[in-house]
Amino acid sequence: MLDLVIEARSAALSAAITVKRILPFRLRRMVGPFIFMDHAGPISDLPVTPSALDVLPHPHIGLSTVSYLFGGRVTHRDSLGVEQVIRPGEVNWMTAGRGIAHSERFEDPAALSGGLEMIQTWVALPEKDEEAAPSFNNYKPEQLPVFTDKGVWMRLIAGDAYGLKSSVQTNSPLFYLHVNLGAGAVFGLPKEHSERGLYIVKGSVEVAGITYEAGKMLVFTKGVDPLLIAKEPATLMMLGGEPLGERFIWWNFVSSRRERIEQAKEDWKQGRIILPPNDNHEFVPLPDDKSRPAGNPPKPEPLS
């Protein structure tokens, strides 16, 4: 029924944010095209200076970043000159392609008065798209399909599932869902995709007689169709899709080619990946790490 249960680990995202890191994991690098997943918050004890939460400009290649907030507000700026305030329920899909840099700033203390909680994922790109031009798109909640039933509320963030299709532009077959279940609600997995997993944000769910608590990702065996039973009100992030093949990951770089990672390191050191023009006074330097991209998990500290 289950291939693996992943326990979230602690990692530092910035000076004031410690996140729960779910992917990558040493026994499971990817679920479908999803190669990275962080859960920040809920953070209610905020620093006096919100800028302590900031993630400074840093680079990416070979992936799309997906930011999804439950609470709070963050300002995104990137190499394209995009400046976007990200609000709860929106989908913010940045495709790095051949290279982009971006920052995440917390500039409005009033926006954080209710606390901060965010999920960030990375979606690896197919080989044909790894060197595509970078792009950024913001999608409002009303643009996303929503399904409700007794004890079930579901928003399709991206891809297709349960006969629904999201307007969010993607590069490969996948699904990404935000699901809220009432106590006792029963819910099944989407059958459209071969690789499927779910992360328990809040609450607990029972699968095949075993209860799993918040902070765990369940990765399911291909072809099985288990039922999930909410033991209490629960929030889930469900994701997966079709595998893309092996990917190397080092720091913020993802590629199907080891030598491309080495090039990205040098590009960042030499300033060939442009900083956001409206946020270019500071940045995250390349980590001092002699490791090569391989099968070992990346150091958690510099990832963002």
CSV table of C-alpha atoms in Angstrom, one decimal:
chain,number,residue,atom,x,y,z
A,1,MET,CA,0.0,0.0,0.0
A,2,LEU,CA,2.8,2.4,1.0
A,3,ASP,CA,6.3,2.5,-0.5
A,4,LEU,CA,7.6,4.9,2.1
A,5,VAL,CA,6.8,7.2,5.0
A,6,ILE,CA,9.0,10.3,5.1
A,7,GLU,CA,9.4,12.2,8.4
A,8,ALA,CA,10.0,15.9,7.8
A,9,ARG,CA,13.4,17.1,9.0
A,10,SER,CA,14.3,20.5,10.3
A,11,ALA,CA,16.3,22.9,8.1
A,12,ALA,CA,17.1,26.6,8.3
A,13,LEU,CA,15.7,28.7,5.4
A,14,SER,CA,16.8,32.2,6.7
A,15,ALA,CA,18.0,33.8,9.9
A,16,ALA,CA,14.5,33.5,11.5
A,17,ILE,CA,12.8,30.7,9.6
A,18,THR,CA,13.3,27.0,10.3
A,19,VAL,CA,11.3,24.8,8.0
A,20,LYS,CA,10.1,21.2,7.8
A,21,ARG,CA,12.0,19.6,4.9
A,22,ILE,CA,10.2,16.7,3.2
A,23,LEU,CA,11.9,16.3,-0.2
A,24,PRO,CA,14.5,15.4,-1.3
A,25,PHE,CA,14.9,12.3,1.0
A,26,ARG,CA,17.8,9.8,0.9
A,27,LEU,CA,15.4,6.9,0.0
A,28,ARG,CA,13.2,8.9,-2.3
A,29,ARG,CA,14.5,11.7,-4.4
A,30,MET,CA,11.3,12.6,-6.3
A,31,VAL,CA,7.6,11.9,-6.4
A,32,GLY,CA,6.6,12.4,-10.0
A,33,PRO,CA,8.5,15.5,-11.1
A,34,PHE,CA,8.4,17.0,-7.6
A,35,ILE,CA,12.0,17.0,-6.3
A,36,PHE,CA,11.8,19.4,-3.3
A,37,MET,CA,9.2,20.3,-0.6
A,38,ASP,CA,9.4,22.6,2.4
A,39,HIS,CA,6.8,23.5,5.0
A,40,ALA,CA,7.4,26.9,6.7
A,41,GLY,CA,5.4,27.6,9.8
A,42,PRO,CA,3.0,28.0,11.2
A,43,ILE,CA,5.1,30.9,12.7
A,44,SER,CA,3.1,33.0,15.1
A,45,ASP,CA,6.0,34.2,17.3
A,46,LEU,CA,7.4,36.7,14.7
A,47,PRO,CA,10.6,38.6,15.1
A,48,VAL,CA,10.4,42.3,15.9
A,49,THR,CA,12.0,43.1,12.6
A,50,PRO,CA,10.2,41.2,9.8
A,51,SER,CA,13.2,41.4,7.6
A,52,ALA,CA,14.9,38.7,9.7
A,53,LEU,CA,12.6,36.3,7.8
A,54,ASP,CA,13.8,37.4,4.4
A,55,VAL,CA,15.3,35.0,1.9
A,56,LEU,CA,18.0,37.0,0.0
A,57,PRO,CA,18.4,36.8,-3.8
A,58,HIS,CA,19.6,33.3,-4.8
A,59,PRO,CA,19.7,31.4,-8.1
A,60,HIS,CA,18.0,28.4,-9.6
A,61,ILE,CA,18.3,26.4,-12.8
A,62,GLY,CA,16.4,23.4,-14.3
A,63,LEU,CA,13.2,23.6,-12.2
A,64,SER,CA,10.0,25.5,-11.4
A,65,THR,CA,9.4,26.8,-7.9
A,66,VAL,CA,5.9,26.8,-6.6
A,67,SER,CA,5.0,29.0,-3.6
A,68,TYR,CA,1.6,28.4,-1.9
A,69,LEU,CA,0.6,30.3,1.3
A,70,PHE,CA,-1.9,29.3,4.0
A,71,GLY,CA,-1.2,32.6,6.0
A,72,GLY,CA,0.8,35.8,5.8
A,73,ARG,CA,2.2,37.6,2.8
A,74,VAL,CA,5.6,37.6,1.0
A,75,THR,CA,7.0,39.8,-1.7
A,76,HIS,CA,8.7,38.0,-4.6
A,77,ARG,CA,11.2,39.7,-6.8
A,78,ASP,CA,13.2,38.1,-9.6
A,79,SER,CA,15.7,38.6,-12.5
A,80,LEU,CA,12.9,39.4,-14.9
A,81,GLY,CA,12.0,42.5,-12.9
A,82,VAL,CA,8.8,40.8,-11.6
A,83,GLU,CA,7.6,42.1,-8.2
A,84,GLN,CA,4.7,40.1,-6.9
A,85,VAL,CA,3.0,40.2,-3.5
A,86,ILE,CA,2.1,36.5,-2.8
A,87,ARG,CA,-1.1,36.0,-0.8
A,88,PRO,CA,-2.8,32.9,0.7
A,89,GLY,CA,-4.4,30.6,-1.9
A,90,GLU,CA,-2.5,32.0,-4.9
A,91,VAL,CA,-0.2,29.9,-7.0
A,92,ASN,CA,3.1,31.5,-7.8
A,93,TRP,CA,4.9,29.4,-10.5
A,94,MET,CA,8.4,30.5,-11.4
A,95,THR,CA,10.2,28.5,-14.1
A,96,ALA,CA,14.0,28.9,-13.8
A,97,GLY,CA,15.0,27.2,-17.0
A,98,ARG,CA,18.5,28.2,-17.9
A,99,GLY,CA,18.8,30.5,-14.9
A,100,ILE,CA,17.0,33.0,-12.7
A,101,ALA,CA,17.5,34.6,-9.3
A,102,HIS,CA,14.8,35.6,-6.9
A,103,SER,CA,14.2,36.9,-3.3
A,104,GLU,CA,11.4,36.5,-0.8
A,105,ARG,CA,10.9,39.5,1.5
A,106,PHE,CA,8.6,40.1,4.4
A,107,GLU,CA,8.1,43.8,4.2
A,108,ASP,CA,4.6,44.4,5.7
A,109,PRO,CA,4.4,43.6,9.4
A,110,ALA,CA,0.6,44.0,9.3
A,111,ALA,CA,0.4,41.2,6.7
A,112,LEU,CA,2.0,38.8,9.2
A,113,SER,CA,-0.2,39.7,12.2
A,114,GLY,CA,-2.1,36.4,11.8
A,115,GLY,CA,1.1,34.4,11.4
A,116,LEU,CA,3.0,32.9,8.5
A,117,GLU,CA,2.6,29.5,6.9
A,118,MET,CA,3.8,28.5,3.4
A,119,ILE,CA,4.5,25.4,1.3
A,120,GLN,CA,7.2,25.6,-1.3
A,121,THR,CA,7.9,22.9,-3.9
A,122,TRP,CA,10.2,22.5,-6.8
A,123,VAL,CA,9.1,20.7,-10.0
A,124,ALA,CA,11.9,19.4,-12.1
A,125,LEU,CA,11.7,20.2,-15.8
A,126,PRO,CA,11.8,17.7,-18.7
A,127,GLU,CA,15.2,17.6,-20.4
A,128,LYS,CA,13.8,19.5,-23.4
A,129,ASP,CA,12.8,22.4,-21.1
A,130,GLU,CA,15.8,22.6,-18.8
A,131,GLU,CA,17.3,25.5,-20.8
A,132,ALA,CA,14.1,27.3,-21.5
A,133,ALA,CA,13.7,31.0,-20.9
A,134,PRO,CA,12.8,31.8,-17.3
A,135,SER,CA,9.3,33.0,-16.5
A,136,PHE,CA,6.9,33.8,-13.7
A,137,ASN,CA,3.2,33.5,-13.4
A,138,ASN,CA,0.8,34.4,-10.6
A,139,TYR,CA,-2.6,32.7,-10.4
A,140,LYS,CA,-5.5,33.9,-8.2
A,141,PRO,CA,-7.6,31.5,-6.1
A,142,GLU,CA,-10.6,32.1,-8.3
A,143,GLN,CA,-8.7,30.8,-11.3
A,144,LEU,CA,-8.3,27.4,-9.7
A,145,PRO,CA,-10.8,24.5,-9.7
A,146,VAL,CA,-12.4,23.8,-6.4
A,147,PHE,CA,-14.4,20.6,-5.4
A,148,THR,CA,-16.6,20.2,-2.3
A,149,ASP,CA,-18.5,17.3,-0.9
A,150,LYS,CA,-19.5,16.2,2.6
A,151,GLY,CA,-16.5,16.8,4.8
A,152,VAL,CA,-14.3,17.5,1.8
A,153,TRP,CA,-12.9,20.7,0.3
A,154,MET,CA,-10.3,20.5,-2.4
A,155,ARG,CA,-8.4,23.0,-4.6
A,156,LEU,CA,-6.5,21.8,-7.6
A,157,ILE,CA,-3.3,23.9,-7.6
A,158,ALA,CA,-1.8,22.5,-10.8
A,159,GLY,CA,-2.2,19.6,-13.3
A,160,ASP,CA,-5.2,17.3,-13.5
A,161,ALA,CA,-6.9,15.0,-11.0
A,162,TYR,CA,-10.4,13.6,-10.3
A,163,GLY,CA,-11.5,14.8,-13.7
A,164,LEU,CA,-10.5,18.4,-13.0
A,165,LYS,CA,-7.9,20.4,-14.8
A,166,SER,CA,-6.0,23.5,-13.6
A,167,SER,CA,-5.2,26.4,-15.8
A,168,VAL,CA,-1.7,26.7,-14.3
A,169,GLN,CA,0.8,26.1,-17.0
A,170,THR,CA,3.1,23.1,-16.4
A,171,ASN,CA,5.8,21.3,-18.4
A,172,SER,CA,4.9,17.6,-17.7
A,173,PRO,CA,2.0,15.5,-16.4
A,174,LEU,CA,1.4,16.1,-12.7
A,175,PHE,CA,-1.1,16.9,-10.0
A,176,TYR,CA,-0.9,19.2,-7.0
A,177,LEU,CA,-3.8,19.6,-4.5
A,178,HIS,CA,-4.7,21.4,-1.3
A,179,VAL,CA,-7.3,19.2,0.5
A,180,ASN,CA,-9.2,20.0,3.8
A,181,LEU,CA,-11.0,17.0,5.4
A,182,GLY,CA,-13.5,17.1,8.2
A,183,ALA,CA,-13.2,14.5,11.0
A,184,GLY,CA,-14.4,11.1,9.7
A,185,ALA,CA,-14.3,12.2,6.0
A,186,VAL,CA,-13.2,9.5,3.5
A,187,PHE,CA,-11.1,10.4,0.5
A,188,GLY,CA,-9.3,8.4,-2.2
A,189,LEU,CA,-6.2,9.1,-4.3
A,190,PRO,CA,-6.4,10.4,-7.9
A,191,LYS,CA,-6.0,7.6,-10.4
A,192,GLU,CA,-4.6,9.6,-13.3
A,193,HIS,CA,-1.0,9.4,-12.4
A,194,SER,CA,1.5,6.6,-11.6
A,195,GLU,CA,3.4,8.3,-8.7
A,196,ARG,CA,1.4,9.7,-5.8
A,197,GLY,CA,2.2,11.1,-2.4
A,198,LEU,CA,0.6,13.2,0.3
A,199,TYR,CA,2.0,15.4,3.0
A,200,ILE,CA,0.0,15.9,6.2
A,201,VAL,CA,0.1,19.6,7.1
A,202,LYS,CA,-2.4,19.4,10.0
A,203,GLY,CA,-4.4,16.7,11.7
A,204,SER,CA,-4.0,13.0,11.1
A,205,VAL,CA,-5.3,10.4,8.6
A,206,GLU,CA,-5.7,6.6,8.7
A,207,VAL,CA,-4.6,4.4,5.8
A,208,ALA,CA,-5.1,0.6,6.0
A,209,GLY,CA,-5.7,0.7,9.7
A,210,ILE,CA,-2.6,2.8,10.6
A,211,THR,CA,-2.8,6.4,11.7
A,212,TYR,CA,-0.3,9.0,10.4
A,213,GLU,CA,0.2,12.4,12.1
A,214,ALA,CA,1.1,15.8,10.8
A,215,GLY,CA,4.7,16.2,9.5
A,216,LYS,CA,4.7,13.0,7.5
A,217,MET,CA,4.6,12.3,3.8
A,218,LEU,CA,3.1,9.1,2.6
A,219,VAL,CA,4.3,7.8,-0.8
A,220,PHE,CA,2.0,5.2,-2.3
A,221,THR,CA,2.7,2.1,-4.3
A,222,LYS,CA,1.8,2.3,-8.0
A,223,GLY,CA,-1.6,1.0,-8.9
A,224,VAL,CA,-3.1,0.8,-5.4
A,225,ASP,CA,-6.3,2.7,-4.5
A,226,PRO,CA,-6.4,3.1,-0.8
A,227,LEU,CA,-9.0,5.2,1.1
A,228,LEU,CA,-7.9,7.9,3.5
A,229,ILE,CA,-9.9,8.5,6.7
A,230,ALA,CA,-9.5,11.7,8.5
A,231,LYS,CA,-9.1,10.9,12.3
A,232,GLU,CA,-9.7,14.7,13.0
A,233,PRO,CA,-9.9,17.8,10.8
A,234,ALA,CA,-6.9,17.5,8.5
A,235,THR,CA,-5.1,19.6,5.8
A,236,LEU,CA,-3.2,17.7,3.2
A,237,MET,CA,-1.0,18.6,0.2
A,238,MET,CA,-1.3,15.8,-2.4
A,239,LEU,CA,1.2,15.7,-5.3
A,240,GLY,CA,2.7,13.4,-7.9
A,241,GLY,CA,2.7,12.7,-11.6
A,242,GLU,CA,4.9,10.9,-14.1
A,243,PRO,CA,8.6,10.4,-13.4
A,244,LEU,CA,11.1,12.3,-15.5
A,245,GLY,CA,14.2,10.2,-14.9
A,246,GLU,CA,17.3,10.8,-12.8
A,247,ARG,CA,18.1,14.4,-11.7
A,248,PHE,CA,21.1,15.8,-9.9
A,249,ILE,CA,20.5,18.4,-7.2
A,250,TRP,CA,23.0,20.6,-5.5
A,251,TRP,CA,22.1,23.7,-3.5
A,252,ASN,CA,19.4,25.4,-5.6
A,253,PHE,CA,20.3,23.8,-8.9
A,254,VAL,CA,18.6,20.8,-10.6
A,255,SER,CA,19.7,19.2,-13.8
A,256,SER,CA,19.7,15.9,-15.7
A,257,ARG,CA,23.4,16.6,-16.4
A,258,ARG,CA,26.1,16.7,-13.7
A,259,GLU,CA,28.3,19.1,-15.7
A,260,ARG,CA,25.4,21.6,-15.9
A,261,ILE,CA,25.4,21.9,-12.2
A,262,GLU,CA,29.1,22.7,-12.3
A,263,GLN,CA,28.4,25.4,-14.9
A,264,ALA,CA,25.7,26.9,-12.7
A,265,LYS,CA,28.0,27.2,-9.8
A,266,GLU,CA,30.5,29.1,-11.9
A,267,ASP,CA,27.7,31.3,-13.4
A,268,TRP,CA,26.6,32.4,-9.9
A,269,LYS,CA,30.1,33.1,-8.7
A,270,GLN,CA,30.9,35.1,-11.8
A,271,GLY,CA,27.6,37.1,-11.8
A,272,ARG,CA,26.2,35.6,-15.0
A,273,ILE,CA,22.8,34.9,-13.4
A,274,ILE,CA,21.3,38.4,-13.1
A,275,LEU,CA,20.1,39.6,-9.7
A,276,PRO,CA,16.6,41.1,-9.4
A,277,PRO,CA,17.0,44.6,-10.7
A,278,ASN,CA,14.8,45.9,-7.8
A,279,ASP,CA,16.6,43.8,-5.2
A,280,ASN,CA,20.3,43.7,-6.1
A,281,HIS,CA,22.2,45.0,-3.1
A,282,GLU,CA,22.7,41.7,-1.4
A,283,PHE,CA,22.6,38.0,-2.2
A,284,VAL,CA,23.3,34.5,-1.0
A,285,PRO,CA,26.8,33.5,-1.9
A,286,LEU,CA,27.6,30.1,-3.4
A,287,PRO,CA,28.1,27.7,-0.4
A,288,ASP,CA,31.6,26.5,0.3
A,289,ASP,CA,31.0,22.9,-0.4
A,290,LYS,CA,33.4,20.6,-2.2
A,291,SER,CA,30.7,17.9,-2.8
A,292,ARG,CA,29.6,17.1,-6.4
A,293,PRO,CA,26.0,16.5,-7.4
A,294,ALA,CA,25.3,12.8,-6.8
A,295,GLY,CA,23.0,10.5,-5.0
A,296,ASN,CA,23.6,11.9,-1.6
A,297,PRO,CA,21.1,14.5,-0.2
A,298,PRO,CA,22.2,18.1,-0.5
A,299,LYS,CA,23.3,20.0,2.6
A,300,PRO,CA,20.0,21.4,4.0
A,301,GLU,CA,21.2,24.8,5.2
A,302,PRO,CA,21.6,26.6,1.9
A,303,LEU,CA,18.5,25.3,0.2
A,304,SER,CA,15.7,27.8,-0.3
